[in-house]
Tab-separated table of N, CA and C in Angstrom:
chain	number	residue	atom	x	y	z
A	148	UNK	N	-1.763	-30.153	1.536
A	148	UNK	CA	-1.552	-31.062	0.423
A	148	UNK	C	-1.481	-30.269	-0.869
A	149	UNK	N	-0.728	-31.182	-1.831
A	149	UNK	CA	-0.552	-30.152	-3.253
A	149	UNK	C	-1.820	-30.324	-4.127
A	150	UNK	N	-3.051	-30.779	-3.519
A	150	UNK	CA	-4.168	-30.989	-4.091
A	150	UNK	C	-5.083	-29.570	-3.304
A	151	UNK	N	-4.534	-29.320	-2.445
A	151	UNK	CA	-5.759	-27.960	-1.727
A	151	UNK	C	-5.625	-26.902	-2.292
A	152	UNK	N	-6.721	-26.058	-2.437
A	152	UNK	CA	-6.418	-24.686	-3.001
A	152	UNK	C	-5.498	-23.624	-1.901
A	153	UNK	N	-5.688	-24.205	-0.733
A	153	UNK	CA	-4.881	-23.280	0.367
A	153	UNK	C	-5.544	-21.683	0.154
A	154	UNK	N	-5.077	-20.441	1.233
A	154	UNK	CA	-5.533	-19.519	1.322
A	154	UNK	C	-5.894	-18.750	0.027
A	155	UNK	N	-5.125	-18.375	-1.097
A	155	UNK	CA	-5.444	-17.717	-2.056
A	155	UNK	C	-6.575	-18.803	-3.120
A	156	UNK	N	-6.448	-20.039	-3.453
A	156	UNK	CA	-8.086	-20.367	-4.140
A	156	UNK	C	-9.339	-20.017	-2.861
A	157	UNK	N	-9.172	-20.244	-1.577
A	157	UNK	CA	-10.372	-19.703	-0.662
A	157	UNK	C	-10.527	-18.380	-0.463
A	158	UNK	N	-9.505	-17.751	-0.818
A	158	UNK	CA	-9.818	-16.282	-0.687
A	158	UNK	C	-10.512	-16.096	-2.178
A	159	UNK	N	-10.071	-16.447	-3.184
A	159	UNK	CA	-10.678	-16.297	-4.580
A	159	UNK	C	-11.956	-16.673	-4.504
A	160	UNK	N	-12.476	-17.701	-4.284
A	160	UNK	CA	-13.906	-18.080	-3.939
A	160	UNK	C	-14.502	-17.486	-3.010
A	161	UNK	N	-14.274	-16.963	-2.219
A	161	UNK	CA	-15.240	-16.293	-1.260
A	161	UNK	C	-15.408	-14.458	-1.980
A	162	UNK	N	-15.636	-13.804	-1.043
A	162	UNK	CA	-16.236	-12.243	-2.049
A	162	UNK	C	-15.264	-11.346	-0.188
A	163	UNK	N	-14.209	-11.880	-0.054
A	163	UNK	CA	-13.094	-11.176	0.925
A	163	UNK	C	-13.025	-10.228	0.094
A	164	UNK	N	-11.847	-9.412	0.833
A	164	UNK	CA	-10.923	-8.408	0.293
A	164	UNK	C	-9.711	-8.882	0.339
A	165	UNK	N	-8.326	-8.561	-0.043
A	165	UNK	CA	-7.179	-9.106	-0.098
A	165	UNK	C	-6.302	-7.724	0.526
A	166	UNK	N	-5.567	-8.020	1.048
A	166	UNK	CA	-4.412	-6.983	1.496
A	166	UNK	C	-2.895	-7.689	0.190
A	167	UNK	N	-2.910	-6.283	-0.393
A	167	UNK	CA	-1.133	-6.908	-1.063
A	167	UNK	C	-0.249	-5.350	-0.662
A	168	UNK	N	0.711	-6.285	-0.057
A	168	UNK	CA	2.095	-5.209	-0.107
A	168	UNK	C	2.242	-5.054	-0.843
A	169	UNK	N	2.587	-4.029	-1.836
A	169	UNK	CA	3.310	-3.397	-2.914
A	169	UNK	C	4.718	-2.579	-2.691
A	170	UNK	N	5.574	-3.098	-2.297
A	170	UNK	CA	6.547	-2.261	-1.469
A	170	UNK	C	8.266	-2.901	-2.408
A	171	UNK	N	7.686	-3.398	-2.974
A	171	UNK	CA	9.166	-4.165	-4.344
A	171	UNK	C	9.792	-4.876	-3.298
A	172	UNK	N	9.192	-5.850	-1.826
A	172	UNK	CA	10.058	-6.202	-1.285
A	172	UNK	C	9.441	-7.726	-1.129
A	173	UNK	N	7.903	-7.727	-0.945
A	173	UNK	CA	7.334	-8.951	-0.329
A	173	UNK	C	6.929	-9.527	-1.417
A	174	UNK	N	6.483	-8.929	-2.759
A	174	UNK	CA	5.683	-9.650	-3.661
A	174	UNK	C	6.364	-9.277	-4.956
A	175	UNK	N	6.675	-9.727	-6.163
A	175	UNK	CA	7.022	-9.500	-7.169
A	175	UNK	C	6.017	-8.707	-8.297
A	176	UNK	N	6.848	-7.845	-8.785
A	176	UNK	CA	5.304	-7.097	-9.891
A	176	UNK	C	4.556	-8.329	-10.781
A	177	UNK	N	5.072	-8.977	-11.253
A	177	UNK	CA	4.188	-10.132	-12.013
A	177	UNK	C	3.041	-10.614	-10.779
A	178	UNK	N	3.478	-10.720	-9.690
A	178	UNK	CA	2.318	-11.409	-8.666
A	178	UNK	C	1.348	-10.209	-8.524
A	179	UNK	N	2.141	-9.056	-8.218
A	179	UNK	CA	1.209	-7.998	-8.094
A	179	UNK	C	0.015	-7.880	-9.433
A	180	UNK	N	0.364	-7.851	-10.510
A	180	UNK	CA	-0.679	-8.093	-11.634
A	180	UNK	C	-1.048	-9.131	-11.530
A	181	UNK	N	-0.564	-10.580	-11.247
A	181	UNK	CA	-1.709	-11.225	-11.073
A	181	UNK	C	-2.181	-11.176	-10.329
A	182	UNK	N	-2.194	-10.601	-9.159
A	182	UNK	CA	-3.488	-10.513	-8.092
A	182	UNK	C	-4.883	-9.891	-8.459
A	183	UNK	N	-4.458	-8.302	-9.385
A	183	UNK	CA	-5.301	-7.727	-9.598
A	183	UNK	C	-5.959	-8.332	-10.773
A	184	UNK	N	-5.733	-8.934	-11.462
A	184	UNK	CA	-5.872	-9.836	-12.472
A	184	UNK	C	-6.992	-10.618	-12.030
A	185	UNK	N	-6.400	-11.731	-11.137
A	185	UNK	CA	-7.405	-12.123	-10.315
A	185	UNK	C	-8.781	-12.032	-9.420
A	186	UNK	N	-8.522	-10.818	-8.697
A	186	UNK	CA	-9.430	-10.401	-7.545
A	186	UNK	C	-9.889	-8.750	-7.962
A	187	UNK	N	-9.260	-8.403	-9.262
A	187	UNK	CA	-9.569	-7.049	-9.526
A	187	UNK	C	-9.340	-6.264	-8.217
A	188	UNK	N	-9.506	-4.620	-9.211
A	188	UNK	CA	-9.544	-3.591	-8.218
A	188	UNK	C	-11.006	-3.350	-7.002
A	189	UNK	N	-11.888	-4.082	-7.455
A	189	UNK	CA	-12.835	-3.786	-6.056
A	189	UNK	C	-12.694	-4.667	-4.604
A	190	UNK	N	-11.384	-5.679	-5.056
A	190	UNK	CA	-11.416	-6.471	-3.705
A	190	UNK	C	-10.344	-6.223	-3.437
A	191	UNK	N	-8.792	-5.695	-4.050
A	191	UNK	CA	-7.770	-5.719	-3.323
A	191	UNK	C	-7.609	-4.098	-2.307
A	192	UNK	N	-7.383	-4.364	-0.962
A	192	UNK	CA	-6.629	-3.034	-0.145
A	192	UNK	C	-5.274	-2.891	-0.465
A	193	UNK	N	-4.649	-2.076	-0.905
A	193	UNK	CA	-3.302	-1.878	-0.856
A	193	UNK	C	-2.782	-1.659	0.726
A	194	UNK	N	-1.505	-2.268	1.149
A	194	UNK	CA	-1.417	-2.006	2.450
A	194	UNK	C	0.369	-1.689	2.419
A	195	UNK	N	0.924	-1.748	3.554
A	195	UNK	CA	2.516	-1.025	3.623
A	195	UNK	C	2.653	-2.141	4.798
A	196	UNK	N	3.689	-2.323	4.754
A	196	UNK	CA	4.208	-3.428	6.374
A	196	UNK	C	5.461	-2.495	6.291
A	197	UNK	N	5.463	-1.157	6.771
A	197	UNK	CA	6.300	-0.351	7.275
A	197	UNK	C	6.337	-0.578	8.720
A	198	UNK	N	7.996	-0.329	9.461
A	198	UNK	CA	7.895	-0.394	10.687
A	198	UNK	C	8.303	0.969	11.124
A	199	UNK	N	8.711	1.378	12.272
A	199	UNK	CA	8.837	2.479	12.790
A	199	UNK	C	10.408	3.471	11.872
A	200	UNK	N	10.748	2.948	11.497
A	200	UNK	CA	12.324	3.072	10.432
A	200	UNK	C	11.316	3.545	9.436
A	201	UNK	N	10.266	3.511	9.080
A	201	UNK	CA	9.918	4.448	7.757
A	201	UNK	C	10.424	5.901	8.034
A	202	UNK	N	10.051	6.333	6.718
A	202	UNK	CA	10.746	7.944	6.530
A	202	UNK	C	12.343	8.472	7.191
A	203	UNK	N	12.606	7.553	8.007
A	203	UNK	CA	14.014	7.794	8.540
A	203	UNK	C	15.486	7.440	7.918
A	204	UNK	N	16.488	7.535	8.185
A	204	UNK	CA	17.529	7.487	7.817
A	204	UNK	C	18.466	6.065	7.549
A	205	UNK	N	18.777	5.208	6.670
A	205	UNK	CA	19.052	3.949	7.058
A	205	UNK	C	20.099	3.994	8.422
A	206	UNK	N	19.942	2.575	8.742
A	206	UNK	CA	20.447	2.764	10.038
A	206	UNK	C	20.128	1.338	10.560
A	207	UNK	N	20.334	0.920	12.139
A	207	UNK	CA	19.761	0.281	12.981
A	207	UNK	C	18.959	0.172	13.729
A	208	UNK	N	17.732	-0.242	13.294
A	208	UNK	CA	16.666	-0.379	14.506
A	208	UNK	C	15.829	-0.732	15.562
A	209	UNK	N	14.800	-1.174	16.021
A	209	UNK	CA	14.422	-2.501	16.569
A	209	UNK	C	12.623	-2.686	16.170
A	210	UNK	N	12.416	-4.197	16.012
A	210	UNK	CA	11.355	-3.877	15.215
A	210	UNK	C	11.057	-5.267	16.742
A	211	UNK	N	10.226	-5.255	17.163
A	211	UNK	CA	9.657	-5.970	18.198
A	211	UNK	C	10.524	-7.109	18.785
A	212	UNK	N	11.627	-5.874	19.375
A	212	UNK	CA	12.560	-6.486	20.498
A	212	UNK	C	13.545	-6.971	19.353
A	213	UNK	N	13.829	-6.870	18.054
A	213	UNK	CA	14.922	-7.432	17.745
A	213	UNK	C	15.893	-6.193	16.908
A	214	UNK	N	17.079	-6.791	16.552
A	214	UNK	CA	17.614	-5.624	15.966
A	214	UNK	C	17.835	-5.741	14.580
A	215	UNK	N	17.002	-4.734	13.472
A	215	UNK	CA	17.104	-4.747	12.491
A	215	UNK	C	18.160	-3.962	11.564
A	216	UNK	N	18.043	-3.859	10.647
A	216	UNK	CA	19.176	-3.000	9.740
A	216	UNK	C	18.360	-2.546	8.558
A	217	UNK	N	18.235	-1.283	8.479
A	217	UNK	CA	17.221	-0.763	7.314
A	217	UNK	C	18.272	-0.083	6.455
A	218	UNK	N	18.336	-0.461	5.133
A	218	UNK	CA	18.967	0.546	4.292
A	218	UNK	C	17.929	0.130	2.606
A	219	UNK	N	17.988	1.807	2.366
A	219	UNK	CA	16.492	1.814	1.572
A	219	UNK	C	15.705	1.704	2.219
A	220	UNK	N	14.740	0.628	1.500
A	220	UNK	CA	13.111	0.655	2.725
A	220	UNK	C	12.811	-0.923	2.610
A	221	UNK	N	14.526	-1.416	2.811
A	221	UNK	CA	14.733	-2.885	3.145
A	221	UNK	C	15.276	-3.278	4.445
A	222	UNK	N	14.243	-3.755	5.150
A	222	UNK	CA	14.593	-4.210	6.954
A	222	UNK	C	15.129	-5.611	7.153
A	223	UNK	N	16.253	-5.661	7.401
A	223	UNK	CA	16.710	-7.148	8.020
A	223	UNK	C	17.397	-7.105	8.955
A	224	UNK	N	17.086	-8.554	9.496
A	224	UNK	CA	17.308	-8.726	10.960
A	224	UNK	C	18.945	-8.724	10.875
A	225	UNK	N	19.290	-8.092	11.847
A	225	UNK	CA	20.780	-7.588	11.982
A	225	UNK	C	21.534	-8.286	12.183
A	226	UNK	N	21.024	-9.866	12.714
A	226	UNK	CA	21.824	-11.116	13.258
A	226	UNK	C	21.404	-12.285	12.262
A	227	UNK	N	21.920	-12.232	11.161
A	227	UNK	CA	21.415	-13.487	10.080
A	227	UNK	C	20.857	-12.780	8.992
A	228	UNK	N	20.678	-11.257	8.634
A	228	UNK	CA	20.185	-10.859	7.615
A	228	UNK	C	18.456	-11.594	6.839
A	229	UNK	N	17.599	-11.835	7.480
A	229	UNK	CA	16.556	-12.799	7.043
A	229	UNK	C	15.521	-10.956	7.018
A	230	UNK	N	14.844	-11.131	5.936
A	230	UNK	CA	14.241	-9.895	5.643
A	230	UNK	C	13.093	-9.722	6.566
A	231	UNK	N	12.977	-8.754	7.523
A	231	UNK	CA	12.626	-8.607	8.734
A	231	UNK	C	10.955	-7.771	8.218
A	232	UNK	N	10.887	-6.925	7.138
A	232	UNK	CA	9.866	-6.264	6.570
A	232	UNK	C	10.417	-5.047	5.683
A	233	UNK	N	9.741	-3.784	5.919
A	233	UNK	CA	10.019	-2.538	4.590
A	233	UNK	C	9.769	-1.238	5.857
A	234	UNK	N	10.931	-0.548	5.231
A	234	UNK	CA	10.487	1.001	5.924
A	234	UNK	C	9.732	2.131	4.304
A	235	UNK	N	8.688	0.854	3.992
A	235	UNK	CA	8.119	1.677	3.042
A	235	UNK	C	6.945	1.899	3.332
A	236	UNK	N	6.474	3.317	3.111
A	236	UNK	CA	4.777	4.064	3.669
A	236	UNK	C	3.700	3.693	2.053
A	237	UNK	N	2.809	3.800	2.335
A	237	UNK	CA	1.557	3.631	1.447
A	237	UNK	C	2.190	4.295	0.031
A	238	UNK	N	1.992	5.463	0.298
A	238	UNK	CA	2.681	6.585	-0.512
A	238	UNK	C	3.497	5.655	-1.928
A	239	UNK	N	4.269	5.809	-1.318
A	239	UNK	CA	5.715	4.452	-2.066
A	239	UNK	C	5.149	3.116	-2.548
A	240	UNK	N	4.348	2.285	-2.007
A	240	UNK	CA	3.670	1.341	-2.766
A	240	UNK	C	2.696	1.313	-3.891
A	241	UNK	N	1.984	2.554	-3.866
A	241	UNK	CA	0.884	3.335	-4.891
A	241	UNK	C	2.156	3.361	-5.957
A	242	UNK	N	3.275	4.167	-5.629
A	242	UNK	CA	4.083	4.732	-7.002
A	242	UNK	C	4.669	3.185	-7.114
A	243	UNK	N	4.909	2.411	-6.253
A	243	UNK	CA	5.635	1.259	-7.035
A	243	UNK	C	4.865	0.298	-7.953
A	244	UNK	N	3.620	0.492	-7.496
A	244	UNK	CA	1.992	-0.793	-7.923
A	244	UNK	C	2.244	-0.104	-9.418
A	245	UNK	N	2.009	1.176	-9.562
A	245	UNK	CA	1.898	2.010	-10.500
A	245	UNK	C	3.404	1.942	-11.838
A	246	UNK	N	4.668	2.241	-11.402
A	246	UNK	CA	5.654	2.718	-12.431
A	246	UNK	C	6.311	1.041	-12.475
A	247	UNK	N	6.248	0.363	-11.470
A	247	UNK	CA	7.010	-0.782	-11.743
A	247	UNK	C	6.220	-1.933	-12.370
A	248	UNK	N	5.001	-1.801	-11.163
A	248	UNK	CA	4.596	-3.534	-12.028
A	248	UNK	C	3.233	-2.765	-12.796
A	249	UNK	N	3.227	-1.762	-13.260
A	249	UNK	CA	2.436	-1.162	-14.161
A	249	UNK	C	0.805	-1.411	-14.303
A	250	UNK	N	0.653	-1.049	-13.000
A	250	UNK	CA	-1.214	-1.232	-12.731
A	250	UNK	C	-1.592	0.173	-12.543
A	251	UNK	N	-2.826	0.395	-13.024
A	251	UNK	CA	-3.136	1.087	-13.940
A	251	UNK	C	-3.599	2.551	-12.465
A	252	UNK	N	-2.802	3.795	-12.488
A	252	UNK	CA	-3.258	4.698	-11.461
A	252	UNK	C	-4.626	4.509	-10.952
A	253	UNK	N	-5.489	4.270	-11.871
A	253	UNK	CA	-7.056	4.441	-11.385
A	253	UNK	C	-7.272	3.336	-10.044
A	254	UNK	N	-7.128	2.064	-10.728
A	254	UNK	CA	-6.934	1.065	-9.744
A	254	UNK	C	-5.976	1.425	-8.591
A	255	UNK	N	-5.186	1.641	-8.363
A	255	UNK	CA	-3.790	1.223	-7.486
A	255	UNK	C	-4.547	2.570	-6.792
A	256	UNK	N	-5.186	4.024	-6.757
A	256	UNK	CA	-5.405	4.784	-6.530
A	256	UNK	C	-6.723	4.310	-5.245
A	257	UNK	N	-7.567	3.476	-6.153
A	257	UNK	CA	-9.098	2.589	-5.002
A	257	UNK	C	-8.253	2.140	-4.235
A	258	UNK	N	-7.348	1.547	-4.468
A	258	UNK	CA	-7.255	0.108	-3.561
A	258	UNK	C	-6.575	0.595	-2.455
A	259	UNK	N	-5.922	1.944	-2.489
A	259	UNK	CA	-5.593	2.616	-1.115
A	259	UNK	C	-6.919	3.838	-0.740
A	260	UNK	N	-7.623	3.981	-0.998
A	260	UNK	CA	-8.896	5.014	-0.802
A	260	UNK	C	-10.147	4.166	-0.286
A	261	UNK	N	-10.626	3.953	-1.670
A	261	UNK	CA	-12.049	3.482	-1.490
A	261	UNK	C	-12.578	2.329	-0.929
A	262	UNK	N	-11.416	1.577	-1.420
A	262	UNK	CA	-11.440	0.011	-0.903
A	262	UNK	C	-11.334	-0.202	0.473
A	263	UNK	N	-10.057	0.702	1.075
A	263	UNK	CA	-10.499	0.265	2.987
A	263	UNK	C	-11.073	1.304	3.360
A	264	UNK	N	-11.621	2.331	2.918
A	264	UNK	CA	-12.606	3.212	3.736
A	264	UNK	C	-13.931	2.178	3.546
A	265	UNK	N	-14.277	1.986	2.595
A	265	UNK	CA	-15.636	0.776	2.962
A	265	UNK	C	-15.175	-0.680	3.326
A	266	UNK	N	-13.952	-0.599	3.574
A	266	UNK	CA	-13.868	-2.198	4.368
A	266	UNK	C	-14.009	-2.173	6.004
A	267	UNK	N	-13.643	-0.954	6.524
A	267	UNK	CA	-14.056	-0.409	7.656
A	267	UNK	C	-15.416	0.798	7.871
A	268	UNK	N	-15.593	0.361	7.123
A	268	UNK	CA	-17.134	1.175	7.471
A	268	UNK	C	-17.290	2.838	6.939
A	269	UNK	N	-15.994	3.746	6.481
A	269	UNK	CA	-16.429	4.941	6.867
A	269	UNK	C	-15.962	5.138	4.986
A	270	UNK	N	-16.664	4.531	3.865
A	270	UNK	CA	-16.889	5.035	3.162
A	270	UNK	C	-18.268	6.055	2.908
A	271	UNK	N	-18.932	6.284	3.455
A	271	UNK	CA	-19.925	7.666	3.440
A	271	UNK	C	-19.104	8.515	3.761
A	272	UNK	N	-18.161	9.020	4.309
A	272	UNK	CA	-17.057	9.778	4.725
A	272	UNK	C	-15.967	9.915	4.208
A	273	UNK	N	-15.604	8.957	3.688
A	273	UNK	CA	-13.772	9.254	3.229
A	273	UNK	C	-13.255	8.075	2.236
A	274	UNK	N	-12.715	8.428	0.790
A	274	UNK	CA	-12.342	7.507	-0.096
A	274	UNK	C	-12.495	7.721	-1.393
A	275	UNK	N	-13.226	8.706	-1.241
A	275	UNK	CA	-13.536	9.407	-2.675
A	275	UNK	C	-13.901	10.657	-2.192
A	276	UNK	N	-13.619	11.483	-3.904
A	276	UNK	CA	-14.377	12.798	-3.813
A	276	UNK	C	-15.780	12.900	-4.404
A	277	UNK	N	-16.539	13.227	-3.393
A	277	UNK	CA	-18.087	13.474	-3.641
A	277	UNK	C	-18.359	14.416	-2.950
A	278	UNK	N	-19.586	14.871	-3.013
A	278	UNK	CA	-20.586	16.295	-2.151
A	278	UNK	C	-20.422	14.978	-1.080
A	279	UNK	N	-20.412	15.939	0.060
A	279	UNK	CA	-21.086	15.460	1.317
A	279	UNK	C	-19.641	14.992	2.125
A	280	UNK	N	-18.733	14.672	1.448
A	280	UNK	CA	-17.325	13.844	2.257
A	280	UNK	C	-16.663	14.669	2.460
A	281	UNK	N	-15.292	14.457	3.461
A	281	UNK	CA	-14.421	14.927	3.790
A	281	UNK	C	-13.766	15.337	2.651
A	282	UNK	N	-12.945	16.533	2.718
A	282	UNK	CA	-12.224	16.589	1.780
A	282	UNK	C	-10.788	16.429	1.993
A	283	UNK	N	-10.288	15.423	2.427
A	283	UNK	CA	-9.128	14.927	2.797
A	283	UNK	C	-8.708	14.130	1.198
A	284	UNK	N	-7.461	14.659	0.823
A	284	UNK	CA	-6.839	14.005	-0.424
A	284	UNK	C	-5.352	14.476	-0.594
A	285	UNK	N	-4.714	13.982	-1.404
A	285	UNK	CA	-3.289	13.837	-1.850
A	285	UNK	C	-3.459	14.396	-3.245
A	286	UNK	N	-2.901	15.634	-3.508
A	286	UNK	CA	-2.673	16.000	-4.568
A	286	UNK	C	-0.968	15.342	-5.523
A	287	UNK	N	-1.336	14.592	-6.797
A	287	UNK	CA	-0.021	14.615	-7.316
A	287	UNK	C	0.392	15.078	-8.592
A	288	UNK	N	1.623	15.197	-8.871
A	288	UNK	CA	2.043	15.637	-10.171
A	288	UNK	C	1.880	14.172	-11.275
A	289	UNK	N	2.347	14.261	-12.269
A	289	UNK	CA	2.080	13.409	-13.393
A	289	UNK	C	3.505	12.275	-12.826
A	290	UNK	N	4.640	12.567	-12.084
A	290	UNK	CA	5.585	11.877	-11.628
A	290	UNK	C	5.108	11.305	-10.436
A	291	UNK	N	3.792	11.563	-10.191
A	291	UNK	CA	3.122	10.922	-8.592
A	291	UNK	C	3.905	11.337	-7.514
A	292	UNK	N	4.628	12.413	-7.396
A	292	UNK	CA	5.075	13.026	-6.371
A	292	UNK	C	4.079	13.975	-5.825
A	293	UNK	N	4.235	14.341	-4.252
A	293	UNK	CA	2.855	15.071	-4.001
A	293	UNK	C	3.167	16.271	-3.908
A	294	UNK	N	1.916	17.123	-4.255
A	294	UNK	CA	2.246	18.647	-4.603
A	294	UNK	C	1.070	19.252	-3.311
A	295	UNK	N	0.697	18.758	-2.942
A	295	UNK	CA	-0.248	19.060	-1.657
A	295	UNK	C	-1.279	18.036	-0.997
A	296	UNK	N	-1.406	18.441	0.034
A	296	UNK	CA	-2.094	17.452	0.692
A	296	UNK	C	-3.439	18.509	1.504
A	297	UNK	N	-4.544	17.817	1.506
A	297	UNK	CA	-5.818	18.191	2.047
A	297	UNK	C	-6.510	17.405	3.336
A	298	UNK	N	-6.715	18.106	4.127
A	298	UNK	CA	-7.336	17.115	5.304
A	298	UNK	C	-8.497	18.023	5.698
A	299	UNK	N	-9.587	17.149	5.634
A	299	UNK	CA	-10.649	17.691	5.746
A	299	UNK	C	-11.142	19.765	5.392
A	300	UNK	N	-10.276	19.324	4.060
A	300	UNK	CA	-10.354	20.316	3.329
A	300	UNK	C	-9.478	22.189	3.510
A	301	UNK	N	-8.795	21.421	4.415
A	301	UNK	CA	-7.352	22.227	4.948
A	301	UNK	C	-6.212	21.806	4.669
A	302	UNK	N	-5.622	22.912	3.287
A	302	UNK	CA	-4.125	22.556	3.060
A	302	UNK	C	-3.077	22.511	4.125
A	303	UNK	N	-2.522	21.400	4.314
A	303	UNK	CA	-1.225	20.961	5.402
A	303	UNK	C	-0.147	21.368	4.594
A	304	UNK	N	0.617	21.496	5.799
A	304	UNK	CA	2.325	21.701	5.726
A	304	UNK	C	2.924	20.093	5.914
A	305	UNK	N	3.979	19.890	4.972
A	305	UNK	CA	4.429	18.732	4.747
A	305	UNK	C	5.955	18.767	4.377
């Protein structure tokens, strides 16, 4: 009914976490600020609804038995064009949360770190830099492109 708050006033009232795509495909930057607006940076996870077509080449693919069409890191179904999801990785949603709908690095930075390492349990371990944690991190330039990457405190090849 147009009288219920439906999922987002019950998610607002309760002390959840929120998952938002940030991928310029599912949610608009105005929604994206108002979410954080809303639920702030200690409750939203940033998440990716990438399918197996991430990092790859546009093209044709299949995303659970059907056949999609990815060009950019826009997936639609190949038979009716109906937007199937994103071949966009975490990575790409941080820089889009960030340069497009203009939320603020610090935030957009938790909400892929800190926020689901303690939504699954292994913030004593991983989500920040402190004594005692992994030293797994993403180094970036001021363009948020990455200039190295750390996993448990061993520079990777990338």
């Amino acid at each position: 009914s147009h009288r219920a708050p439906g999922v987002v006033g019950a998610a607002c009232d309760s002390d959840c976490n929120v998952e938002l795509i940030c991928d310029g495909i599912h949610v608009h930057p105005s929604v994206i600020r108002t979410t954080f607006k809303m639920f702030g940076d200690d409750r939203i996870i940033m998440i990716s609804d990438s399918m197996e077509a991430t990092g790859l080449s546009d093209g044709e693919y299949s995303l659970g038995g059907q056949k999609v069409t990815v060009r950019g890191n826009l997936a639609t179904l190949t038979e009716g064009g109906a937007i199937a999801g994103s071949a966009t990785n975490l990575m790409n949603c941080l820089r889009y949360a960030v340069k497009t709908a203009g939320i603020p690095l610090a935030s957009a930075v938790k909400c892929v770190t800190q926020n689901p390492a303690r939504a699954i349990g292994l913030s004593e371990e991983y989500g920040s830099i402190e004594s005692g944690k992994y030293a797994s991190l993403v180094i970036l330039d001021k363009e948020l492109q990455i200039k190295a990457i750390l996993k448990k405190g061993v520079k990777q090849n990338y």
